[in-house]
mmCIF file of C-alpha atoms in Angstrom:
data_model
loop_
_atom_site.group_PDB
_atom_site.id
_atom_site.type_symbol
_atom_site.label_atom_id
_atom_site.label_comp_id
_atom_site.label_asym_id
_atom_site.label_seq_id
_atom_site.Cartn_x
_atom_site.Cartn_y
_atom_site.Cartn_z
ATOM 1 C CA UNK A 221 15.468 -13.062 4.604
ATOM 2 C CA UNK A 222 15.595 -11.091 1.539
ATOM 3 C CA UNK A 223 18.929 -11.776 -0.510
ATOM 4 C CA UNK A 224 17.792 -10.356 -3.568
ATOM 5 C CA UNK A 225 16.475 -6.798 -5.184
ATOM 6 C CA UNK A 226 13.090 -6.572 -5.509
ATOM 7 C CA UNK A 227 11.101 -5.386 -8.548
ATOM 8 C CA UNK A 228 8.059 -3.032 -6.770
ATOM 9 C CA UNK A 229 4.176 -2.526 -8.477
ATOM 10 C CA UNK A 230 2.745 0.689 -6.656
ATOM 11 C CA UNK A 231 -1.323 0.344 -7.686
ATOM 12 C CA UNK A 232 -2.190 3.903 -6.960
ATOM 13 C CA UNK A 233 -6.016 4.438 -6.743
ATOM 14 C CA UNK A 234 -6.731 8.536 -5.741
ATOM 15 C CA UNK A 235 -10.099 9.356 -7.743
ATOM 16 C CA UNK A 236 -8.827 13.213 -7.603
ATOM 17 C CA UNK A 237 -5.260 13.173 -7.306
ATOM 18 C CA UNK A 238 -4.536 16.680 -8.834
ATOM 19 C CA UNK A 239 -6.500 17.803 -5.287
ATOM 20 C CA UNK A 240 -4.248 15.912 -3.238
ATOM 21 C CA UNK A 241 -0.823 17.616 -2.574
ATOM 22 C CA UNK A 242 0.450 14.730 -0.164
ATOM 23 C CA UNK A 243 -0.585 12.306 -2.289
ATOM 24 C CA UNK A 244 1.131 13.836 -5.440
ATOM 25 C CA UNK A 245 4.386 14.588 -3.539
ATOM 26 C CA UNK A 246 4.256 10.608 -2.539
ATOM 27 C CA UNK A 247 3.812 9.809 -6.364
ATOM 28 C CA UNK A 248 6.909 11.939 -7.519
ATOM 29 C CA UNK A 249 9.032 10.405 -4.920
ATOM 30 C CA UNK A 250 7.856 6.972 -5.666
ATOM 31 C CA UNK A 251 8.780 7.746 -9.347
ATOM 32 C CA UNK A 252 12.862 8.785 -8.608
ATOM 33 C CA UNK A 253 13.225 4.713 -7.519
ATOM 34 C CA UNK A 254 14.066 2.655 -9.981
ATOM 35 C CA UNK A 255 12.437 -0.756 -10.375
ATOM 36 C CA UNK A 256 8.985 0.791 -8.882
ATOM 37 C CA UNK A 257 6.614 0.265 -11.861
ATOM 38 C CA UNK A 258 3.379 2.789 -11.158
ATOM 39 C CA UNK A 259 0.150 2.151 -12.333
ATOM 40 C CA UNK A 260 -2.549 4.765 -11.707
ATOM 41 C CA UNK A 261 -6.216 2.630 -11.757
ATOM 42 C CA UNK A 262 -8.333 5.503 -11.635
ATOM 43 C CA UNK A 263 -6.264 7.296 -14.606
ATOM 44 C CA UNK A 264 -5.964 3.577 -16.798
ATOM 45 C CA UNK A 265 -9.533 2.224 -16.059
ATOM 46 C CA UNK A 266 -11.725 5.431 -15.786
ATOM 47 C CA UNK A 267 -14.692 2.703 -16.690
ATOM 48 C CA UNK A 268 -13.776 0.530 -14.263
ATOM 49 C CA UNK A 269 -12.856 -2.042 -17.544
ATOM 50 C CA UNK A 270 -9.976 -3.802 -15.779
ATOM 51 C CA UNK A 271 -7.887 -5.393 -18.283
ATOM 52 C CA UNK A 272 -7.505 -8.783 -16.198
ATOM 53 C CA UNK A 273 -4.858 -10.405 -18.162
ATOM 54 C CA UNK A 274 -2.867 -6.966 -18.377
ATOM 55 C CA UNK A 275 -2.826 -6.583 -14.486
ATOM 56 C CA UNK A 276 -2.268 -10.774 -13.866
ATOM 57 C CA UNK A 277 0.825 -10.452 -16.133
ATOM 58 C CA UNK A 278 2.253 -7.339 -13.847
ATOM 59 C CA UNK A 279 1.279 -9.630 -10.895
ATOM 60 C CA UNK A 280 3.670 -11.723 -12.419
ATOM 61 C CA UNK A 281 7.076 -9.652 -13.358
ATOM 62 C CA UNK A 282 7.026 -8.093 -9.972
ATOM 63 C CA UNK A 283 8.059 -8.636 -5.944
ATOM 64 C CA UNK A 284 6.370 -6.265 -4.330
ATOM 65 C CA UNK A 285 2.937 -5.191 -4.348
ATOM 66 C CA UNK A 286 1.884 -1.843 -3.235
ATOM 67 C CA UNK A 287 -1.906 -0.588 -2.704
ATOM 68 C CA UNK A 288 -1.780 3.134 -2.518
ATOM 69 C CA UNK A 289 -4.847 5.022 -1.556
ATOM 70 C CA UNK A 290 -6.401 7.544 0.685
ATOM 71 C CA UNK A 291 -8.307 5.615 3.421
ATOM 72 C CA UNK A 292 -12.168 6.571 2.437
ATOM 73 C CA UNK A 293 -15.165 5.937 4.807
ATOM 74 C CA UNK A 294 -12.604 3.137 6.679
ATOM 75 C CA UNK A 295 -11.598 1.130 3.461
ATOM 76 C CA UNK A 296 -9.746 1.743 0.092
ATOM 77 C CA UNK A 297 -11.750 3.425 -3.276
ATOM 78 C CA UNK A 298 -13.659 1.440 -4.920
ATOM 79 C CA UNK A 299 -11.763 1.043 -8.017
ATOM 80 C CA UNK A 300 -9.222 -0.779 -5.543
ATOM 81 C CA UNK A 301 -12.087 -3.097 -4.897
ATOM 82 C CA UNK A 302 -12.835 -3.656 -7.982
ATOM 83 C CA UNK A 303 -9.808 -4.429 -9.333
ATOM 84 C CA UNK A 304 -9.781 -7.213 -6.684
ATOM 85 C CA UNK A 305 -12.767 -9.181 -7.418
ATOM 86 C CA UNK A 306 -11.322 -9.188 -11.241
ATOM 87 C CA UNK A 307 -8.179 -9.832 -10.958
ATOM 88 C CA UNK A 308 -6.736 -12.362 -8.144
ATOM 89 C CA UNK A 309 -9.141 -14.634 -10.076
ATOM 90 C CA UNK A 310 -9.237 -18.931 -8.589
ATOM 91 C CA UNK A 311 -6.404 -20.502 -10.351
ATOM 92 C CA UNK A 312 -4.471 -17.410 -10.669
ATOM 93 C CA UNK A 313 -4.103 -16.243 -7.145
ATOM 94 C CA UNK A 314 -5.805 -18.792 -4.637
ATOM 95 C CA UNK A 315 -7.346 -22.232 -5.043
ATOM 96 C CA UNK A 316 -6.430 -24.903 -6.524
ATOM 97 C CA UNK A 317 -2.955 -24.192 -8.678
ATOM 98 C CA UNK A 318 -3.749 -20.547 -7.828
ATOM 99 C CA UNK A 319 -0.420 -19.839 -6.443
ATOM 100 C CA UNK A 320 1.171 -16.695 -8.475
ATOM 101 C CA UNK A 321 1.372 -14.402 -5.876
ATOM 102 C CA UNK A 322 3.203 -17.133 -3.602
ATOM 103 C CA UNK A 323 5.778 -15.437 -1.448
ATOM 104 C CA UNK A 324 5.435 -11.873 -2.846
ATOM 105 C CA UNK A 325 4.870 -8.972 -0.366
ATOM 106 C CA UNK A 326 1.859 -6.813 -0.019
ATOM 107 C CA UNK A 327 2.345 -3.261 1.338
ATOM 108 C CA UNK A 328 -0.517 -0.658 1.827
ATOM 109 C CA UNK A 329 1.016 3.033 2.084
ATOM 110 C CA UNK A 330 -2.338 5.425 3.293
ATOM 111 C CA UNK A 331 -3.105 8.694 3.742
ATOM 112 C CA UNK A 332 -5.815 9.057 6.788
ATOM 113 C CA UNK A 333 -7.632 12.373 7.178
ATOM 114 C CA UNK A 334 -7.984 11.549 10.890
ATOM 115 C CA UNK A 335 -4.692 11.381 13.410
ATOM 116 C CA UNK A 336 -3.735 8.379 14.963
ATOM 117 C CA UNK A 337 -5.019 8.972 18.230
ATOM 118 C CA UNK A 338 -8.114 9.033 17.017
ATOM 119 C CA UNK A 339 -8.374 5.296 16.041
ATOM 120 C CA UNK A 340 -7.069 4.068 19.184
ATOM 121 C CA UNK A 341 -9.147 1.516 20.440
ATOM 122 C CA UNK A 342 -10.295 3.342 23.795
ATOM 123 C CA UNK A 343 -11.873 5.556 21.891
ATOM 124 C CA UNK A 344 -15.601 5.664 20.480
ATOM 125 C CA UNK A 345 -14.169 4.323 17.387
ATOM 126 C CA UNK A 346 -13.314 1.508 18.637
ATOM 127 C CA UNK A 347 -10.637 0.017 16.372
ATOM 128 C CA UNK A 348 -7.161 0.949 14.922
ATOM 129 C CA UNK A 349 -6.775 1.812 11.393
ATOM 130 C CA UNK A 350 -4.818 -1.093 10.919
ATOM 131 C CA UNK A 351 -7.842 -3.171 11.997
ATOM 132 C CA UNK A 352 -9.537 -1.879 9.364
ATOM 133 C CA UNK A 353 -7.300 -3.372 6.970
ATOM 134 C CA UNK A 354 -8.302 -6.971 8.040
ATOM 135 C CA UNK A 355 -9.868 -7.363 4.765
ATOM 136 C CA UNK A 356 -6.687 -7.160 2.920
ATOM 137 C CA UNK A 357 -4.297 -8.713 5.407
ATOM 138 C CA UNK A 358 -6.883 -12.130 5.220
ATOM 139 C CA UNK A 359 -6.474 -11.383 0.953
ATOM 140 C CA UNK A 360 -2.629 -11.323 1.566
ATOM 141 C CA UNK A 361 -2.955 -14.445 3.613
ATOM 142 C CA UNK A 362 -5.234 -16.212 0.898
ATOM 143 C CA UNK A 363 -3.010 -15.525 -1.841
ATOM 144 C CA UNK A 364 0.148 -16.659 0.275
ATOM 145 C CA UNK A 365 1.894 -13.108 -0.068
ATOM 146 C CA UNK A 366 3.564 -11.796 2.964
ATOM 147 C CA UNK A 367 1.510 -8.637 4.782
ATOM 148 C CA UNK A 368 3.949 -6.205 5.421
ATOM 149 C CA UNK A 369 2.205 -3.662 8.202
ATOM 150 C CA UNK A 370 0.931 -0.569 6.363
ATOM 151 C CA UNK A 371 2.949 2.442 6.093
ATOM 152 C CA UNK A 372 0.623 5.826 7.198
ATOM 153 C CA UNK A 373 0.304 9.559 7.352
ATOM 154 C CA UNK A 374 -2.109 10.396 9.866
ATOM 155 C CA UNK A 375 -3.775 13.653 9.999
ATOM 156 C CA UNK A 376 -2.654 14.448 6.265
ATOM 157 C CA UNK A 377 -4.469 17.358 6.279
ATOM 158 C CA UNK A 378 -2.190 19.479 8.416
ATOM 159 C CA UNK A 379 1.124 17.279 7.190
ATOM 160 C CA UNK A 380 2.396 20.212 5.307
ATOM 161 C CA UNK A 381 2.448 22.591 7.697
ATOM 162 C CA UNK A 382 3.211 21.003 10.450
ATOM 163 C CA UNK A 383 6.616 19.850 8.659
ATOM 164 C CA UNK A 384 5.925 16.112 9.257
ATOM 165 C CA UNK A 385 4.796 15.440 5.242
ATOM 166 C CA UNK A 386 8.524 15.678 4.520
ATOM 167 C CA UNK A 387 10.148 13.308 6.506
ATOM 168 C CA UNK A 388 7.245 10.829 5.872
ATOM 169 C CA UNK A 389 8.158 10.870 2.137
ATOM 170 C CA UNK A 390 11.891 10.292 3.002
ATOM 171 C CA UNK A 391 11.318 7.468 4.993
ATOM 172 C CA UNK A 392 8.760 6.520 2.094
ATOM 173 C CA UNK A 393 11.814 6.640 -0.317
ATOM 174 C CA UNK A 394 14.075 4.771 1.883
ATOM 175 C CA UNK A 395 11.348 2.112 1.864
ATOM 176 C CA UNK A 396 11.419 1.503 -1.551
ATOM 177 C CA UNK A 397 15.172 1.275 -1.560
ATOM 178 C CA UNK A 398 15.347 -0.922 0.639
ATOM 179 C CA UNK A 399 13.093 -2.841 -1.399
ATOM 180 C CA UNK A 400 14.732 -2.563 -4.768
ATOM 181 C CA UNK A 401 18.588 -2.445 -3.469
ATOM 182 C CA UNK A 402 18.219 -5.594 -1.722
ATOM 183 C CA UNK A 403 18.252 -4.733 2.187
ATOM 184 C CA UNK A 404 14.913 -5.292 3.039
ATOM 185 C CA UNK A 405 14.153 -7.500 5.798
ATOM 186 C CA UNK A 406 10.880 -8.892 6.358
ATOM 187 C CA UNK A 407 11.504 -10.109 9.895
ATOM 188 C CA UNK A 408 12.380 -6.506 10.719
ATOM 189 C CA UNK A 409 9.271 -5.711 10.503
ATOM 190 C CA UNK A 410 6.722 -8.007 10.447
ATOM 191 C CA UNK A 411 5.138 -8.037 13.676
ATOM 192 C CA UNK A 412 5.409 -4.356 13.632
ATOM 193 C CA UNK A 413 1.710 -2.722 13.821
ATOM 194 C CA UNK A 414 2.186 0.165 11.227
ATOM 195 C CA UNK A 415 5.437 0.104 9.376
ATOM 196 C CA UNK A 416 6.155 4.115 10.528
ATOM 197 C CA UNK A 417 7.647 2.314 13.479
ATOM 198 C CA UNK A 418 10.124 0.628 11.863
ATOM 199 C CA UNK A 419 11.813 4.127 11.929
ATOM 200 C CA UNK A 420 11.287 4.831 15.385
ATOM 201 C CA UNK A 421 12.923 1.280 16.654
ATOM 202 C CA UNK A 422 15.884 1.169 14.167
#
């Protein structure tokens, strides 16, 4: 149980976010919380020259930690990738003395291209988007953070104008407050499969 407010690091990696509308309307709202440090990769490291010590020490002063992406060819962008391998170094965030990130969260908030339905696991795709993400729940589980289930819009593509991009970003925001007021709740929502359903259930 969560008895404190929680200081949140959103790691936003979109290599063409002036092209993405949802993605930009996710980053303004993320920027009205306070507490919610943002850190665009693609806009800091354009080389890919990850400032290791830079990104351990934010690590460090924060709770939360939030990979924000659009889901590309079933993964995250590379720079996200990247930015892995360099900084949750031995020592630092697993292995021996390697316990910084001990008891922090990890969050992923996604935009998919494809709807939901079509990662079901009767389909020919054969897994759910949040399978996918195995990878990064096993890195959450190395590093001893807690996985909270990722947070998705599905078929962003048509969110707009099908009026579902809106409330998406409002239960966004009231994510992040619950975060950084104090409220949040971990077994809430843990054994959730995507975090949207946190809204559906409460």
């Amino acid at each position: 149980m969560v008895e404190h407010k929680l200081k949140v690091l959103i790691l936003l990696a979109h290599p063409n976010l002036i092209q993405s509308q949802n993605n930009r309307e996710l980053l303004q709202v993320s920027k009205s919380i306070d507490n919610v440090t943002i850190v665009d990769l693609y806009a800091q490291y354009p080389n890919y020259r990850i400032n290791i010590d830079k990104e351990q020490t934010r690590l460090l002063e924060h709770d939360v930690i939030i990979f924000m992406f659009p889901f590309y060819w079933y993964s995250t962008p590379s720079i996200l990738k990247e930015w892995q391998d360099l900084v949750l170094e031995v020592g630092f965030a697993y292995g021996a003395g390697g316990k910084a990130l001990q008891e922090k969260y990890f969050l992923c908030c996604i935009t998919a291209g494809a709807s939901e339905e079509f990662y079901l696991m009767d389909t020919d795709r054969h897994y759910s988007l949040r399978s996918f993400l195995t990878p990064l729940e096993q890195m959450s589980r190395v590093t001893r953070m807690q996985f909270i289930p990722p947070y998705i819009l599905f078929d962003s593509r048509t969110a707009q104008e099908d009026d579902r991009l809106e409330p998406w970003l409002m239960n966004w925001k009231k994510i992040l407050e619950m975060f950084t007021e104090g409220t949040f709740r971990y077994d809430d929502v843990k054994k959730l499969p995507i975090l949207n359903e946190y809204f559906i259930t409460s």
